[in-house]
């Protein structure tokens, strides 16, 4: 019950933060440029009444605060606003593309977190051993790699592997096949196959940094007095590591992962571009190129909500890992 009460308190704090975020998002996008610039610059010139009608449709003929209020009330009712493209529905686009992106972002974050914990703990427990040096050098290697370059490298490697084999062993383009398999099992296997290279890209980039945090946190905890006392009392080393050291050492990593979600989401934009996925990253680039302000605001709104949700989830994990936190009023 303590955790439930703590989660509710954190949720009450998160709601006003989210509303402030929506205002900042709207203000930044609204002042970033004229969505109708391409229409105004056409030759021969577009009739003024056509431009005025388009301004009215997009709400550009109103003051910024009025536009924000109209947009916010629309969002609360499930309407993300009109798109510059009259044939496009922003809500439907976001809904379909978000599922595609989160499919590999969440899987990549989970795998990266598990690997970071394993590598960080082993490096700390075996400090200055050959394993520690191996994990450290490997971590720094992936930290130095730009995500775009690593994605291109993996894609090119997959293409060469397929060429040598004379058949498609690993998918290098798209989030699914153009012609999906007829069976449910075949479709699942097809989606999983397309996940491999993009997921590996995000895993390698993020696990490298997270494992260094986990190693540093674990070393701090192993040097603490209560861990030394537990060891001196004759408890088994595995029990000390699992019950006393690891649980406390996980708290900083939870913080880092929650705060890094935006970086992972941004990395997904680059990764989707390389592997030609029709996800959120592709949609953001299309919206920016088309100066579709409502679509960009919808994308940023989804990112803001995800950040708030992940930080709320991190707070709940804090309370589960450390009972002292959930007692703080």
PDB file of N, CA and C in Angstrom, residues 15-96:
ATOM      1  N   UNK A  15       1.470  15.372 -13.452  1.00  0.00           N
ATOM      2  CA  UNK A  15       0.434  15.970 -14.297  1.00  0.00           C
ATOM      3  C   UNK A  15       0.717  17.443 -14.604  1.00  0.00           C
ATOM      4  N   UNK A  16       0.967  18.317 -13.601  1.00  0.00           N
ATOM      5  CA  UNK A  16       1.280  19.712 -13.949  1.00  0.00           C
ATOM      6  C   UNK A  16       2.576  19.852 -14.754  1.00  0.00           C
ATOM      7  N   UNK A  17       3.539  18.968 -14.502  1.00  0.00           N
ATOM      8  CA  UNK A  17       4.780  18.996 -15.289  1.00  0.00           C
ATOM      9  C   UNK A  17       4.469  18.740 -16.758  1.00  0.00           C
ATOM     10  N   UNK A  18       3.558  17.811 -17.005  1.00  0.00           N
ATOM     11  CA  UNK A  18       3.189  17.483 -18.380  1.00  0.00           C
ATOM     12  C   UNK A  18       2.484  18.662 -19.050  1.00  0.00           C
ATOM     13  N   UNK A  19       1.617  19.372 -18.320  1.00  0.00           N
ATOM     14  CA  UNK A  19       0.927  20.520 -18.895  1.00  0.00           C
ATOM     15  C   UNK A  19       1.908  21.648 -19.231  1.00  0.00           C
ATOM     16  N   UNK A  20       2.863  21.879 -18.353  1.00  0.00           N
ATOM     17  CA  UNK A  20       3.889  22.888 -18.648  1.00  0.00           C
ATOM     18  C   UNK A  20       4.682  22.478 -19.882  1.00  0.00           C
ATOM     19  N   UNK A  21       4.978  21.191 -19.993  1.00  0.00           N
ATOM     20  CA  UNK A  21       5.715  20.688 -21.159  1.00  0.00           C
ATOM     21  C   UNK A  21       4.945  20.940 -22.451  1.00  0.00           C
ATOM     22  N   UNK A  22       3.621  20.725 -22.416  1.00  0.00           N
ATOM     23  CA  UNK A  22       2.830  20.943 -23.625  1.00  0.00           C
ATOM     24  C   UNK A  22       2.881  22.406 -24.062  1.00  0.00           C
ATOM     25  N   UNK A  23       2.866  23.328 -23.095  1.00  0.00           N
ATOM     26  CA  UNK A  23       2.918  24.748 -23.455  1.00  0.00           C
ATOM     27  C   UNK A  23       4.269  25.102 -24.076  1.00  0.00           C
ATOM     28  N   UNK A  24       5.343  24.603 -23.484  1.00  0.00           N
ATOM     29  CA  UNK A  24       6.679  24.879 -24.029  1.00  0.00           C
ATOM     30  C   UNK A  24       6.838  24.270 -25.410  1.00  0.00           C
ATOM     31  N   UNK A  25       6.306  23.068 -25.591  1.00  0.00           N
ATOM     32  CA  UNK A  25       6.363  22.419 -26.901  1.00  0.00           C
ATOM     33  C   UNK A  25       5.625  23.247 -27.937  1.00  0.00           C
ATOM     34  N   UNK A  26       4.411  23.661 -27.599  1.00  0.00           N
ATOM     35  CA  UNK A  26       3.608  24.442 -28.541  1.00  0.00           C
ATOM     36  C   UNK A  26       4.290  25.757 -28.887  1.00  0.00           C
ATOM     37  N   UNK A  27       4.802  26.446 -27.871  1.00  0.00           N
ATOM     38  CA  UNK A  27       5.437  27.743 -28.101  1.00  0.00           C
ATOM     39  C   UNK A  27       6.661  27.601 -28.993  1.00  0.00           C
ATOM     40  N   UNK A  28       7.477  26.576 -28.730  1.00  0.00           N
ATOM     41  CA  UNK A  28       8.696  26.382 -29.525  1.00  0.00           C
ATOM     42  C   UNK A  28       8.364  26.080 -30.982  1.00  0.00           C
ATOM     43  N   UNK A  29       7.378  25.221 -31.213  1.00  0.00           N
ATOM     44  CA  UNK A  29       7.021  24.849 -32.582  1.00  0.00           C
ATOM     45  C   UNK A  29       6.321  26.008 -33.295  1.00  0.00           C
ATOM     46  N   UNK A  30       5.446  26.714 -32.565  1.00  0.00           N
ATOM     47  CA  UNK A  30       4.693  27.816 -33.182  1.00  0.00           C
ATOM     48  C   UNK A  30       5.615  28.927 -33.657  1.00  0.00           C
ATOM     49  N   UNK A  31       6.750  29.120 -32.979  1.00  0.00           N
ATOM     50  CA  UNK A  31       7.684  30.186 -33.332  1.00  0.00           C
ATOM     51  C   UNK A  31       8.822  29.711 -34.238  1.00  0.00           C
ATOM     52  N   UNK A  32       8.749  28.466 -34.693  1.00  0.00           N
ATOM     53  CA  UNK A  32       9.865  27.908 -35.467  1.00  0.00           C
ATOM     54  C   UNK A  32       9.810  28.245 -36.955  1.00  0.00           C
ATOM     55  N   UNK A  33       8.692  28.763 -37.437  1.00  0.00           N
ATOM     56  CA  UNK A  33       8.620  29.091 -38.854  1.00  0.00           C
ATOM     57  C   UNK A  33       7.186  29.130 -39.340  1.00  0.00           C
ATOM     58  N   UNK A  34       7.014  29.502 -40.590  1.00  0.00           N
ATOM     59  CA  UNK A  34       5.699  29.628 -41.208  1.00  0.00           C
ATOM     60  C   UNK A  34       5.347  28.328 -41.926  1.00  0.00           C
ATOM     61  N   UNK A  35       4.312  27.616 -41.468  1.00  0.00           N
ATOM     62  CA  UNK A  35       3.936  26.364 -42.137  1.00  0.00           C
ATOM     63  C   UNK A  35       3.485  26.554 -43.579  1.00  0.00           C
ATOM     64  N   UNK A  36       3.052  27.756 -43.928  1.00  0.00           N
ATOM     65  CA  UNK A  36       2.539  28.020 -45.276  1.00  0.00           C
ATOM     66  C   UNK A  36       3.570  28.731 -46.156  1.00  0.00           C
ATOM     67  N   UNK A  37       4.831  28.704 -45.741  1.00  0.00           N
ATOM     68  CA  UNK A  37       5.867  29.406 -46.508  1.00  0.00           C
ATOM     69  C   UNK A  37       5.960  28.865 -47.934  1.00  0.00           C
ATOM     70  N   UNK A  38       5.873  27.550 -48.076  1.00  0.00           N
ATOM     71  CA  UNK A  38       5.977  26.954 -49.414  1.00  0.00           C
ATOM     72  C   UNK A  38       4.787  27.376 -50.269  1.00  0.00           C
ATOM     73  N   UNK A  39       3.608  27.483 -49.665  1.00  0.00           N
ATOM     74  CA  UNK A  39       2.412  27.898 -50.388  1.00  0.00           C
ATOM     75  C   UNK A  39       2.516  29.356 -50.823  1.00  0.00           C
ATOM     76  N   UNK A  40       3.058  30.200 -49.949  1.00  0.00           N
ATOM     77  CA  UNK A  40       3.184  31.620 -50.266  1.00  0.00           C
ATOM     78  C   UNK A  40       4.221  31.878 -51.364  1.00  0.00           C
ATOM     79  N   UNK A  41       5.211  30.985 -51.488  1.00  0.00           N
ATOM     80  CA  UNK A  41       6.316  31.204 -52.426  1.00  0.00           C
ATOM     81  C   UNK A  41       6.077  30.559 -53.782  1.00  0.00           C
ATOM     82  N   UNK A  42       4.943  29.942 -53.986  1.00  0.00           N
ATOM     83  CA  UNK A  42       4.680  29.264 -55.254  1.00  0.00           C
ATOM     84  C   UNK A  42       4.581  30.261 -56.407  1.00  0.00           C
ATOM     85  N   UNK A  43       5.002  29.797 -57.559  1.00  0.00           N
ATOM     86  CA  UNK A  43       4.880  30.577 -58.789  1.00  0.00           C
ATOM     87  C   UNK A  43       4.143  29.740 -59.835  1.00  0.00           C
ATOM     88  N   UNK A  44       3.097  30.272 -60.425  1.00  0.00           N
ATOM     89  CA  UNK A  44       2.504  31.603 -60.177  1.00  0.00           C
ATOM     90  C   UNK A  44       1.912  31.699 -58.768  1.00  0.00           C
ATOM     91  N   UNK A  45       1.766  32.926 -58.247  1.00  0.00           N
ATOM     92  CA  UNK A  45       1.318  33.119 -56.872  1.00  0.00           C
ATOM     93  C   UNK A  45      -0.063  32.512 -56.618  1.00  0.00           C
ATOM     94  N   UNK A  46      -0.205  31.976 -55.412  1.00  0.00           N
ATOM     95  CA  UNK A  46      -1.495  31.411 -54.984  1.00  0.00           C
ATOM     96  C   UNK A  46      -2.422  32.562 -54.596  1.00  0.00           C
ATOM     97  N   UNK A  47      -3.690  32.512 -54.975  1.00  0.00           N
ATOM     98  CA  UNK A  47      -4.616  33.590 -54.615  1.00  0.00           C
ATOM     99  C   UNK A  47      -4.666  33.822 -53.103  1.00  0.00           C
ATOM    100  N   UNK A  48      -4.729  35.101 -52.677  1.00  0.00           N
ATOM    101  CA  UNK A  48      -4.752  35.416 -51.244  1.00  0.00           C
ATOM    102  C   UNK A  48      -5.878  34.732 -50.484  1.00  0.00           C
ATOM    103  N   UNK A  49      -7.051  34.573 -51.121  1.00  0.00           N
ATOM    104  CA  UNK A  49      -8.162  33.943 -50.396  1.00  0.00           C
ATOM    105  C   UNK A  49      -7.886  32.465 -50.115  1.00  0.00           C
ATOM    106  N   UNK A  50      -7.105  31.826 -50.965  1.00  0.00           N
ATOM    107  CA  UNK A  50      -6.727  30.430 -50.734  1.00  0.00           C
ATOM    108  C   UNK A  50      -5.802  30.324 -49.537  1.00  0.00           C
ATOM    109  N   UNK A  51      -4.833  31.245 -49.462  1.00  0.00           N
ATOM    110  CA  UNK A  51      -3.919  31.264 -48.319  1.00  0.00           C
ATOM    111  C   UNK A  51      -4.671  31.577 -47.032  1.00  0.00           C
ATOM    112  N   UNK A  52      -5.598  32.526 -47.090  1.00  0.00           N
ATOM    113  CA  UNK A  52      -6.387  32.887 -45.908  1.00  0.00           C
ATOM    114  C   UNK A  52      -7.238  31.705 -45.438  1.00  0.00           C
ATOM    115  N   UNK A  53      -7.796  30.950 -46.379  1.00  0.00           N
ATOM    116  CA  UNK A  53      -8.599  29.780 -46.016  1.00  0.00           C
ATOM    117  C   UNK A  53      -7.749  28.708 -45.348  1.00  0.00           C
ATOM    118  N   UNK A  54      -6.528  28.538 -45.852  1.00  0.00           N
ATOM    119  CA  UNK A  54      -5.629  27.546 -45.257  1.00  0.00           C
ATOM    120  C   UNK A  54      -5.184  27.994 -43.867  1.00  0.00           C
ATOM    121  N   UNK A  55      -4.926  29.290 -43.681  1.00  0.00           N
ATOM    122  CA  UNK A  55      -4.584  29.815 -42.362  1.00  0.00           C
ATOM    123  C   UNK A  55      -5.710  29.561 -41.367  1.00  0.00           C
ATOM    124  N   UNK A  56      -6.950  29.773 -41.800  1.00  0.00           N
ATOM    125  CA  UNK A  56      -8.102  29.550 -40.925  1.00  0.00           C
ATOM    126  C   UNK A  56      -8.253  28.062 -40.594  1.00  0.00           C
ATOM    127  N   UNK A  57      -8.007  27.199 -41.573  1.00  0.00           N
ATOM    128  CA  UNK A  57      -8.127  25.757 -41.330  1.00  0.00           C
ATOM    129  C   UNK A  57      -7.112  25.270 -40.307  1.00  0.00           C
ATOM    130  N   UNK A  58      -5.879  25.808 -40.390  1.00  0.00           N
ATOM    131  CA  UNK A  58      -4.815  25.409 -39.468  1.00  0.00           C
ATOM    132  C   UNK A  58      -4.811  26.226 -38.184  1.00  0.00           C
ATOM    133  N   UNK A  59      -5.662  27.240 -38.104  1.00  0.00           N
ATOM    134  CA  UNK A  59      -5.721  28.064 -36.902  1.00  0.00           C
ATOM    135  C   UNK A  59      -4.611  29.083 -36.796  1.00  0.00           C
ATOM    136  N   UNK A  60      -3.936  29.370 -37.890  1.00  0.00           N
ATOM    137  CA  UNK A  60      -2.808  30.299 -37.869  1.00  0.00           C
ATOM    138  C   UNK A  60      -3.245  31.756 -37.830  1.00  0.00           C
ATOM    139  N   UNK A  61      -4.534  32.013 -37.996  1.00  0.00           N
ATOM    140  CA  UNK A  61      -5.027  33.390 -37.976  1.00  0.00           C
ATOM    141  C   UNK A  61      -5.411  33.842 -36.569  1.00  0.00           C
ATOM    142  N   UNK A  62      -5.087  33.025 -35.552  1.00  0.00           N
ATOM    143  CA  UNK A  62      -5.442  33.352 -34.170  1.00  0.00           C
ATOM    144  C   UNK A  62      -4.196  33.666 -33.357  1.00  0.00           C
ATOM    145  N   UNK A  63      -4.343  34.363 -32.225  1.00  0.00           N
ATOM    146  CA  UNK A  63      -3.193  34.612 -31.332  1.00  0.00           C
ATOM    147  C   UNK A  63      -2.634  33.292 -30.799  1.00  0.00           C
ATOM    148  N   UNK A  64      -1.361  33.331 -30.397  1.00  0.00           N
ATOM    149  CA  UNK A  64      -0.672  32.107 -29.964  1.00  0.00           C
ATOM    150  C   UNK A  64      -1.372  31.448 -28.785  1.00  0.00           C
ATOM    151  N   UNK A  65      -1.760  32.222 -27.770  1.00  0.00           N
ATOM    152  CA  UNK A  65      -2.401  31.641 -26.595  1.00  0.00           C
ATOM    153  C   UNK A  65      -3.745  30.997 -26.955  1.00  0.00           C
ATOM    154  N   UNK A  66      -4.485  31.629 -27.851  1.00  0.00           N
ATOM    155  CA  UNK A  66      -5.757  31.045 -28.284  1.00  0.00           C
ATOM    156  C   UNK A  66      -5.507  29.764 -29.063  1.00  0.00           C
ATOM    157  N   UNK A  67      -4.473  29.780 -29.887  1.00  0.00           N
ATOM    158  CA  UNK A  67      -4.130  28.581 -30.636  1.00  0.00           C
ATOM    159  C   UNK A  67      -3.731  27.440 -29.694  1.00  0.00           C
ATOM    160  N   UNK A  68      -2.971  27.793 -28.654  1.00  0.00           N
ATOM    161  CA  UNK A  68      -2.560  26.768 -27.690  1.00  0.00           C
ATOM    162  C   UNK A  68      -3.770  26.170 -26.981  1.00  0.00           C
ATOM    163  N   UNK A  69      -4.691  27.026 -26.565  1.00  0.00           N
ATOM    164  CA  UNK A  69      -5.874  26.538 -25.863  1.00  0.00           C
ATOM    165  C   UNK A  69      -6.712  25.641 -26.765  1.00  0.00           C
ATOM    166  N   UNK A  70      -6.879  26.030 -28.005  1.00  0.00           N
ATOM    167  CA  UNK A  70      -7.643  25.205 -28.948  1.00  0.00           C
ATOM    168  C   UNK A  70      -6.952  23.859 -29.176  1.00  0.00           C
ATOM    169  N   UNK A  71      -5.626  23.912 -29.304  1.00  0.00           N
ATOM    170  CA  UNK A  71      -4.868  22.684 -29.519  1.00  0.00           C
ATOM    171  C   UNK A  71      -4.949  21.777 -28.296  1.00  0.00           C
ATOM    172  N   UNK A  72      -4.789  22.351 -27.095  1.00  0.00           N
ATOM    173  CA  UNK A  72      -4.806  21.560 -25.868  1.00  0.00           C
ATOM    174  C   UNK A  72      -6.171  20.913 -25.645  1.00  0.00           C
ATOM    175  N   UNK A  73      -7.244  21.681 -25.807  1.00  0.00           N
ATOM    176  CA  UNK A  73      -8.578  21.106 -25.637  1.00  0.00           C
ATOM    177  C   UNK A  73      -8.850  20.034 -26.683  1.00  0.00           C
ATOM    178  N   UNK A  74      -8.322  20.246 -27.887  1.00  0.00           N
ATOM    179  CA  UNK A  74      -8.473  19.218 -28.913  1.00  0.00           C
ATOM    180  C   UNK A  74      -7.740  17.940 -28.541  1.00  0.00           C
ATOM    181  N   UNK A  75      -6.514  18.078 -28.013  1.00  0.00           N
ATOM    182  CA  UNK A  75      -5.733  16.914 -27.598  1.00  0.00           C
ATOM    183  C   UNK A  75      -6.465  16.141 -26.507  1.00  0.00           C
ATOM    184  N   UNK A  76      -7.032  16.870 -25.544  1.00  0.00           N
ATOM    185  CA  UNK A  76      -7.762  16.216 -24.455  1.00  0.00           C
ATOM    186  C   UNK A  76      -8.986  15.460 -24.962  1.00  0.00           C
ATOM    187  N   UNK A  77      -9.489  15.849 -26.117  1.00  0.00           N
ATOM    188  CA  UNK A  77     -10.631  15.154 -26.722  1.00  0.00           C
ATOM    189  C   UNK A  77     -10.188  14.174 -27.813  1.00  0.00           C
ATOM    190  N   UNK A  78      -8.879  13.957 -27.912  1.00  0.00           N
ATOM    191  CA  UNK A  78      -8.376  12.995 -28.888  1.00  0.00           C
ATOM    192  C   UNK A  78      -8.143  13.546 -30.271  1.00  0.00           C
ATOM    193  N   UNK A  79      -8.180  14.873 -30.429  1.00  0.00           N
ATOM    194  CA  UNK A  79      -7.959  15.499 -31.733  1.00  0.00           C
ATOM    195  C   UNK A  79      -6.608  16.212 -31.714  1.00  0.00           C
ATOM    196  N   UNK A  80      -5.658  15.727 -32.515  1.00  0.00           N
ATOM    197  CA  UNK A  80      -4.311  16.302 -32.541  1.00  0.00           C
ATOM    198  C   UNK A  80      -4.184  17.451 -33.534  1.00  0.00           C
ATOM    199  N   UNK A  81      -5.273  17.882 -34.097  1.00  0.00           N
ATOM    200  CA  UNK A  81      -5.234  19.029 -34.998  1.00  0.00           C
ATOM    201  C   UNK A  81      -5.150  18.629 -36.454  1.00  0.00           C
ATOM    202  N   UNK A  82      -5.437  19.584 -37.358  1.00  0.00           N
ATOM    203  CA  UNK A  82      -5.372  19.298 -38.796  1.00  0.00           C
ATOM    204  C   UNK A  82      -3.931  19.250 -39.297  1.00  0.00           C
ATOM    205  N   UNK A  83      -3.712  18.436 -40.292  1.00  0.00           N
ATOM    206  CA  UNK A  83      -2.392  18.337 -40.914  1.00  0.00           C
ATOM    207  C   UNK A  83      -2.319  19.268 -42.120  1.00  0.00           C
ATOM    208  N   UNK A  84      -1.107  19.676 -42.468  1.00  0.00           N
ATOM    209  CA  UNK A  84      -0.903  20.451 -43.690  1.00  0.00           C
ATOM    210  C   UNK A  84      -1.394  19.656 -44.895  1.00  0.00           C
ATOM    211  N   UNK A  85      -1.168  18.341 -44.839  1.00  0.00           N
ATOM    212  CA  UNK A  85      -1.679  17.447 -45.873  1.00  0.00           C
ATOM    213  C   UNK A  85      -3.137  17.126 -45.557  1.00  0.00           C
ATOM    214  N   UNK A  86      -4.049  17.582 -46.393  1.00  0.00           N
ATOM    215  CA  UNK A  86      -5.480  17.393 -46.141  1.00  0.00           C
ATOM    216  C   UNK A  86      -5.887  15.924 -46.102  1.00  0.00           C
ATOM    217  N   UNK A  87      -5.098  15.067 -46.727  1.00  0.00           N
ATOM    218  CA  UNK A  87      -5.442  13.644 -46.789  1.00  0.00           C
ATOM    219  C   UNK A  87      -4.873  12.852 -45.620  1.00  0.00           C
ATOM    220  N   UNK A  88      -4.146  13.516 -44.733  1.00  0.00           N
ATOM    221  CA  UNK A  88      -3.482  12.817 -43.629  1.00  0.00           C
ATOM    222  C   UNK A  88      -4.236  13.035 -42.322  1.00  0.00           C
ATOM    223  N   UNK A  89      -4.269  12.007 -41.496  1.00  0.00           N
ATOM    224  CA  UNK A  89      -4.845  12.082 -40.156  1.00  0.00           C
ATOM    225  C   UNK A  89      -3.718  11.887 -39.159  1.00  0.00           C
ATOM    226  N   UNK A  90      -3.401  12.946 -38.403  1.00  0.00           N
ATOM    227  CA  UNK A  90      -2.246  12.904 -37.506  1.00  0.00           C
ATOM    228  C   UNK A  90      -2.408  11.818 -36.444  1.00  0.00           C
ATOM    229  N   UNK A  91      -3.602  11.697 -35.887  1.00  0.00           N
ATOM    230  CA  UNK A  91      -3.829  10.696 -34.850  1.00  0.00           C
ATOM    231  C   UNK A  91      -3.593   9.284 -35.351  1.00  0.00           C
ATOM    232  N   UNK A  92      -4.089   8.970 -36.534  1.00  0.00           N
ATOM    233  CA  UNK A  92      -3.902   7.636 -37.099  1.00  0.00           C
ATOM    234  C   UNK A  92      -2.433   7.389 -37.442  1.00  0.00           C
ATOM    235  N   UNK A  93      -1.753   8.403 -37.960  1.00  0.00           N
ATOM    236  CA  UNK A  93      -0.331   8.259 -38.283  1.00  0.00           C
ATOM    237  C   UNK A  93       0.490   7.996 -37.028  1.00  0.00           C
ATOM    238  N   UNK A  94       0.233   8.787 -35.982  1.00  0.00           N
ATOM    239  CA  UNK A  94       0.970   8.616 -34.725  1.00  0.00           C
ATOM    240  C   UNK A  94       0.694   7.233 -34.139  1.00  0.00           C
ATOM    241  N   UNK A  95      -0.576   6.823 -34.155  1.00  0.00           N
ATOM    242  CA  UNK A  95      -0.937   5.528 -33.585  1.00  0.00           C
ATOM    243  C   UNK A  95      -0.235   4.365 -34.252  1.00  0.00           C
ATOM    244  N   UNK A  96      -0.203   4.368 -35.576  1.00  0.00           N
ATOM    245  CA  UNK A  96       0.423   3.261 -36.295  1.00  0.00           C
ATOM    246  C   UNK A  96       1.948   3.295 -36.190  1.00  0.00           C
TER     247      UNK A  96
END
